[in-house]
Coordinates of C-alpha atoms and ligand atoms in Angstrom, one line a residue:
M1 CA 0.0 -0.6 0.3
T2 CA 1.3 3.3 -1.0
F3 CA 1.4 6.5 1.6
D4 CA -1.3 7.5 -0.3
D5 CA -3.5 4.8 -0.4
E6 CA -3.0 4.3 3.4
A7 CA -3.9 7.8 3.9
A8 CA -6.8 7.9 1.9
T9 CA -8.3 5.2 3.9
A10 CA -7.4 7.1 6.9
H11 CA -8.9 9.8 5.7
P12 CA -13.4 9.9 5.0
G13 CA -14.8 11.8 2.8
V14 CA -15.1 15.7 3.9
R15 CA -17.2 18.8 3.2
M16 CA -15.8 21.6 3.5
L17 CA -15.1 25.1 1.8
L18 CA -11.7 27.2 1.4
L19 CA -11.8 30.4 1.8
G20 CA -8.4 32.6 1.5
R21 CA -7.5 35.5 -1.2
Q22 CA -7.0 34.9 -5.0
G23 CA -3.7 33.2 -4.9
A24 CA -3.5 31.9 -1.4
G25 CA -3.0 28.8 -2.6
K26 CA -6.6 27.4 -2.3
G27 CA -6.6 25.7 -5.6
T28 CA -3.0 23.8 -5.2
Q29 CA -4.5 23.0 -1.7
A30 CA -7.6 22.1 -2.8
T31 CA -6.6 19.2 -5.1
R32 CA -4.5 17.7 -2.8
L33 CA -6.6 17.1 -0.5
A34 CA -9.1 16.1 -2.3
Q35 CA -7.2 13.0 -3.9
L36 CA -6.4 12.4 -0.1
C37 CA -10.0 12.1 0.8
G38 CA -11.0 10.9 -2.3
V39 CA -13.6 13.4 -2.8
P40 CA -13.8 15.9 -5.9
H41 CA -12.4 19.3 -5.6
I42 CA -15.0 21.6 -6.9
S43 CA -13.2 25.2 -8.1
T44 CA -15.9 27.3 -9.4
G45 CA -13.5 29.4 -11.3
D46 CA -12.0 26.1 -13.2
M47 CA -16.1 25.8 -13.8
L48 CA -16.1 28.9 -15.4
R49 CA -12.8 28.5 -17.4
A50 CA -13.9 25.4 -18.7
A51 CA -16.9 26.9 -20.1
V52 CA -15.1 29.4 -21.2
R53 CA -12.9 27.5 -23.3
D54 CA -16.0 25.5 -24.4
G55 CA -17.9 28.7 -25.8
T56 CA -21.5 27.1 -23.8
P57 CA -23.4 30.0 -23.3
L58 CA -22.6 30.5 -19.6
G59 CA -18.6 31.1 -20.9
L60 CA -20.1 33.8 -23.3
R61 CA -21.6 35.3 -20.1
A62 CA -19.1 35.0 -17.9
K63 CA -16.2 35.7 -20.2
Q64 CA -16.3 40.0 -19.9
I65 CA -17.3 39.8 -16.2
M66 CA -14.3 37.6 -15.3
D67 CA -11.5 39.3 -17.1
A68 CA -12.9 42.6 -15.4
G69 CA -12.3 40.9 -12.2
D70 CA -15.8 41.1 -11.3
L71 CA -18.3 38.7 -10.2
V72 CA -20.5 36.5 -11.6
P73 CA -24.2 36.9 -10.5
D74 CA -25.3 34.9 -7.6
E75 CA -28.3 33.2 -9.1
V76 CA -25.8 31.7 -11.8
M77 CA -23.2 30.7 -9.9
V78 CA -25.8 29.1 -7.0
G79 CA -27.7 27.0 -10.1
I80 CA -24.1 25.5 -11.3
V81 CA -22.8 24.6 -7.8
D82 CA -26.5 22.9 -7.0
D83 CA -25.7 20.9 -10.0
R84 CA -22.6 20.0 -9.5
L85 CA -23.0 18.6 -5.6
H86 CA -26.1 16.7 -6.7
L87 CA -23.5 14.4 -9.3
P88 CA -23.1 10.9 -7.9
D89 CA -18.9 11.7 -7.1
A90 CA -20.1 14.2 -4.5
D91 CA -21.7 11.4 -2.4
R92 CA -18.8 10.9 -0.4
G93 CA -18.0 14.7 0.1
W94 CA -16.5 17.7 -2.0
I95 CA -13.7 20.2 -1.7
L96 CA -15.6 23.6 -2.8
D97 CA -12.9 26.4 -3.9
G98 CA -14.3 29.8 -4.9
F99 CA -17.6 29.4 -3.7
P100 CA -19.3 31.2 -2.1
R101 CA -18.0 34.3 -2.4
T102 CA -20.9 36.2 -1.2
V103 CA -22.8 36.2 1.9
G104 CA -26.0 35.0 -0.9
Q105 CA -24.2 32.2 -2.2
A106 CA -23.3 30.8 1.3
V107 CA -27.1 30.9 2.5
A108 CA -28.2 29.2 -0.6
L109 CA -25.0 27.0 0.2
A110 CA -27.1 26.3 3.1
D111 CA -29.7 25.6 1.6
I112 CA -28.5 23.2 -1.0
T113 CA -26.8 21.3 1.9
A114 CA -29.5 21.3 4.6
R115 CA -29.6 17.4 4.8
R116 CA -25.6 16.6 4.7
P117 CA -23.6 20.2 6.4
L118 CA -20.5 21.0 5.9
D119 CA -17.9 19.8 8.1
V120 CA -15.5 22.8 8.1
V121 CA -14.6 25.9 6.6
V122 CA -11.2 26.7 6.3
D123 CA -9.4 30.2 5.7
L124 CA -6.4 30.0 4.1
V125 CA -4.4 33.5 5.1
V126 CA -1.7 34.9 3.1
D127 CA -1.7 38.7 3.6
N128 CA -2.4 41.2 0.3
A129 CA 1.5 42.5 -0.6
V130 CA 2.5 38.1 -0.7
V131 CA -1.3 37.4 -3.0
I132 CA -0.5 40.2 -5.6
E133 CA 3.7 38.9 -5.9
R134 CA 2.1 35.5 -6.3
I135 CA -0.7 36.4 -8.9
S136 CA 1.4 38.6 -10.9
T137 CA 4.2 35.2 -11.7
R138 CA 1.8 32.5 -12.1
R139 CA 1.2 30.8 -15.0
T140 CA -2.1 28.7 -15.6
C141 CA -2.1 26.1 -18.9
D142 CA -4.6 26.9 -21.5
G143 CA -4.8 23.1 -21.8
C144 CA -5.2 21.3 -18.4
G145 CA -5.0 24.1 -16.1
T146 CA -1.8 23.3 -13.9
V147 CA -0.7 26.5 -12.6
Y148 CA 2.9 27.4 -12.6
R149 CA 5.3 29.8 -11.3
A150 CA 6.7 32.3 -14.5
D151 CA 10.7 31.0 -13.8
D152 CA 9.3 27.5 -13.2
A153 CA 12.3 25.1 -15.1
A154 CA 9.3 22.6 -16.3
I155 CA 7.5 25.8 -18.5
A156 CA 10.4 26.8 -19.6
D157 CA 10.3 25.8 -23.1
G158 CA 6.9 27.6 -23.2
T159 CA 4.9 24.3 -23.3
C160 CA 2.9 22.4 -20.0
A161 CA 4.9 19.6 -19.0
K162 CA 1.8 17.9 -18.3
C163 CA -0.2 18.3 -21.4
G164 CA 1.7 20.0 -24.1
G165 CA -0.6 23.0 -23.3
T166 CA 0.4 27.0 -23.0
P167 CA 1.2 28.2 -19.9
R168 CA 0.0 31.9 -20.1
Q169 CA -0.9 34.8 -17.9
R170 CA -4.4 34.7 -16.8
D171 CA -6.5 38.0 -18.3
D172 CA -7.8 38.6 -14.8
D173 CA -4.4 37.7 -13.7
Q174 CA -3.2 41.5 -14.8
P175 CA -2.9 44.3 -12.3
E176 CA -5.9 46.0 -12.9
A177 CA -8.0 43.0 -12.5
I178 CA -6.1 41.7 -9.5
S179 CA -6.9 44.8 -7.4
R180 CA -10.4 44.7 -8.4
R181 CA -10.6 41.2 -7.1
L182 CA -9.0 41.9 -3.6
V183 CA -11.3 44.7 -3.0
L184 CA -14.4 42.7 -4.2
Y185 CA -12.8 40.1 -1.4
E186 CA -12.8 42.3 1.5
R187 CA -16.3 43.9 0.5
E188 CA -18.1 40.6 -0.5
T189 CA -16.0 37.3 0.6
A190 CA -14.3 38.6 3.7
P191 CA -17.3 38.5 5.5
L192 CA -17.9 35.0 5.1
V193 CA -15.2 34.8 7.6
D194 CA -17.2 36.3 10.5
H195 CA -20.1 34.5 9.3
Y196 CA -18.8 30.8 9.7
R197 CA -16.4 31.6 12.9
D198 CA -20.4 32.9 14.5
V199 CA -21.8 29.2 13.4
G200 CA -18.8 27.5 14.8
L201 CA -17.2 26.0 11.3
L202 CA -14.5 27.6 11.5
E203 CA -10.6 27.0 10.8
T204 CA -7.6 29.2 10.0
V205 CA -4.9 28.3 8.5
D206 CA -1.6 30.1 7.4
G207 CA -1.0 30.0 4.2
L208 CA 2.6 30.7 4.3
G209 CA 5.4 28.2 3.7
T210 CA 6.1 25.4 1.2
E211 CA 3.3 23.7 -0.4
D212 CA 3.8 20.5 1.9
E213 CA 4.0 22.9 5.4
V214 CA 0.8 24.4 4.7
F215 CA -0.6 20.9 3.4
A216 CA -0.3 19.8 6.7
R217 CA -1.6 22.5 8.6
L218 CA -4.5 22.0 6.7
L219 CA -4.9 18.1 7.1
A220 CA -4.5 18.6 10.8
V221 CA -7.4 21.0 10.6
V222 CA -9.8 18.6 8.6
D223 CA -8.6 15.3 10.5
A224 CA -9.5 17.1 14.0
R225 CA -12.9 17.6 12.3
T226 CA -13.6 14.6 10.7
T227 CA -12.4 12.0 13.2
T228 CA -15.4 10.9 14.9
P229 CA -14.3 10.3 18.4
S230 CA -14.0 7.1 20.1
Ligands
AMP1 P1 -10.9 32.0 -9.6 O1 -10.4 31.3 -10.2 O2 -11.9 31.3 -7.9 O3 -10.0 33.3 -8.7 O4 -12.3 32.4 -9.9 C1 -12.1 33.2 -11.5 C2 -13.2 34.3 -11.7 O5 -14.3 33.4 -11.9 C3 -13.5 35.1 -10.4 O6 -12.3 36.4 -10.3 C4 -14.8 35.5 -11.0 O7 -14.9 36.3 -12.3 C5 -15.5 34.3 -11.3 N1 -15.9 33.4 -10.2 C6 -15.6 32.0 -9.6 N2 -15.9 31.7 -8.5 C7 -17.3 32.7 -8.2 C8 -18.5 33.0 -7.4 N3 -18.9 31.8 -6.7 N4 -19.2 34.1 -7.9 C9 -18.8 34.6 -8.7 N5 -17.9 34.9 -9.4 C10 -17.1 33.8 -9.7

């Protein structure tokens, strides 16, 4: 049995949210944790980017909003997440990344999950200066969505090491859109931290350090919230 198999057995399903500023490392950490717990990583940003790539009606509607760093309307987002959480692979749990982003979305999520409520909400904390540096140097593969740093040797030849796609700077990772997104985060999303603290679901995790260090901290709080006391 590999370490990951063992760990997956030791970590049952989980229903959780990851909050945190853009660039806090939510996507990277959620992908890893989802794999370990055998649950889907549901990133609304990834879903919207896939819709834009596929040219669906949703993608056509969302593209301009996303490029400007604005938020897609709540009713659109709630519908997408409601459908996604009812797919069979979400039976054991899920990790939501990028949703909810407004109080309205949090209220709708509580309705959607009324029968099987959240186990934990993690706020991945990294301050503004660090996320601005991270976002402005990140490159996202246009084929598989893998995120790299601009100076990563794996993309030195201009192609993604995983799929051969092209790592690019996202339109919403340009300076103007970054500041718009951070302002919106403070105004619309940061209040959710207090909301989830008030209802006893919040855990705070320091997002500074290596990927492994942050992951170990995240796993410790998730384990504490999902392990049934004997
Ligand atoms: P992300 O990858 O999470 O940073 O999302 C990229 C962009 O997608 C955001 O800047 C928004 O324009 C849009 N988006 C993603 N999730 C949501 C959401 N829950 N509510 C509104 N807009 C969203």
